[in-house]
Amino acid sequence: MSTTPLFAPATVLLVFASDAQPSGLRLALETVGMEVVETGDEQQAREVIHQAPPTAVLTDLALPGGDGLGVLSAAKAADGTLPVIVATEPGNVLDAVSAMKGGALDCVVKPLDVGQLVSLVERAVGAYREVAEVLPFTTAAGADVPGIVGRDPRLATVLRGLGRAAATDATVLLQGESGTGKELFARALHLLSPRADGPFVAINCAAIPENLLESELFGHEKGAFTGAVARKLGKFEVADGGTLFLDEIGDLPGALQAKILRAVELRSFERVGGTQSITVDVRQVAATNRELRARVAAGLFREDLFFRLSVFPIQIPPLRDRMTDVPLLARFFLVKVCADLGRPLVSLSLAAEDHLMSYAWPGNVRELQNCIERAVIMCEGAELRPADLSLDTGAVERPAADPWDAIDLSGSLADASRRALGEVERRKVVAALQDAGSHTGRAADALQISHRALVVKMQEHGIQT
Ligand SMILES: Nc1ncnc2c1ncn2[C@@H]1O[C@H](COP(=O)(O)OP(=O)(O)OP(=O)(O)O)[C@@H](O)[C@H]1O
Ligand SMILES: [Mg+2]
């Protein structure tokens, strides 16, 4: 733990019943330069948050005469970006899920470890300040969209765009690699829009055989073709009053592109085998993982349809370009998977977190979700370890990005240097411990420092073996 605060002192609000607060926590936080406010009461915590908003909140979920979830919702109502860490009993999975859904940054499982808590709070304060400095966004701007986890500034920019687009009826084109969250964002867009009470109808243009796609989109009249035994409404009609999500639009066959263009432009069409023109009130959102512009250049996608769809283009960055979101997403999925499997909560060790950070995630968020699911099933203890993750970090090289881009250069020269050096030191220690199979003596030898110096460094960086 660094003994010099990087910024003006952060204030941490601790909400624990007097006998539940880990002993030494207050002192440990003060030692790293934080100011601490304590209360054991939900109502008092609400008042503190209202009157003198802290920089971070650490609350027990179980409070006498109250509830940590109440503290969380008060904090989120005051400032949607305020980091809140909740502490829970291993068996209390349902409340932990509610806390993560309610926007908690992290959920720690008892028994609590003071060193780990301090490093979590330090990270939370650092991330919060970064976000607050770079992006003075508010919840109203759509940054805290329910169900979408992530604090990376690039993602926040996307979410702000999503919030703005939601207020209009403009056609939105979501582009991003597979697994980046296009469908999730399309649903969020609908929920944020004035059409939220209307239907959200999705159609996957790549999954439906070409000869059935037209009838799926526009419906058909009875007898329109063999097998058309009754009139059927198409997705455009079913989505009337709501949002139509045209997924994998890049794979739309050429013949249908002209028909879709007309329907998108005029919001009217005919059912297959019908003559009557049907007009609908539908907001369209399209998505693709293909380079649509390149398909236009190659003559595979109509340029006029491309322009018509991309009135409001949104590019979702791949996960490797927003690696700071990896631990947040991993913890979110951990809690969710444990709840789905009905097993006690498993926490993420710092070594496992580093392991996740060293992988390029070609399958993006979906791959991370699957990895955590698999790891929880493999994991036998209360903590996920690197081995549980079965990640082939050697096989997939991270695409050559400029490593200097990842370094936070904000603040004074001294601040930036201290942060960068601190991170190099932490990574070096974690790597040495991993190589030494957590044997501190061997790790100290490899680092060419004394065993005592290693223990101090591990304490400073909140590293556990
Ligand atoms: N930021 C996020 N927060 C929480 N969950 C996310 C986030 N992004 C993606 N997910 C989850 O990851 C999974 C994949 O997302 P989604 O299906 O929306 O991706 P996609 O871009 O449509 O992928 P594909 O191109 O393969 O269809 C889903 O389970 C989704 O809920
Ligand atoms: Mg999808």
mmCIF file of C-alpha atoms and ligand atoms in Angstrom, residues 183 247-248 366, ligand 2:
data_model
loop_
_atom_site.group_PDB
_atom_site.id
_atom_site.type_symbol
_atom_site.label_atom_id
_atom_site.label_comp_id
_atom_site.label_asym_id
_atom_site.label_seq_id
_atom_site.Cartn_x
_atom_site.Cartn_y
_atom_site.Cartn_z
ATOM 1 C CA GLU A 183 -27.663 -7.654 -28.587
ATOM 2 C CA ASP A 247 -29.305 -8.813 -36.111
ATOM 3 C CA GLU A 248 -26.437 -9.889 -38.411
ATOM 4 C CA ARG A 366 -19.034 -13.882 -24.227
HETATM 5 MG MG MG B 2 -25.544 -11.117 -31.265
#
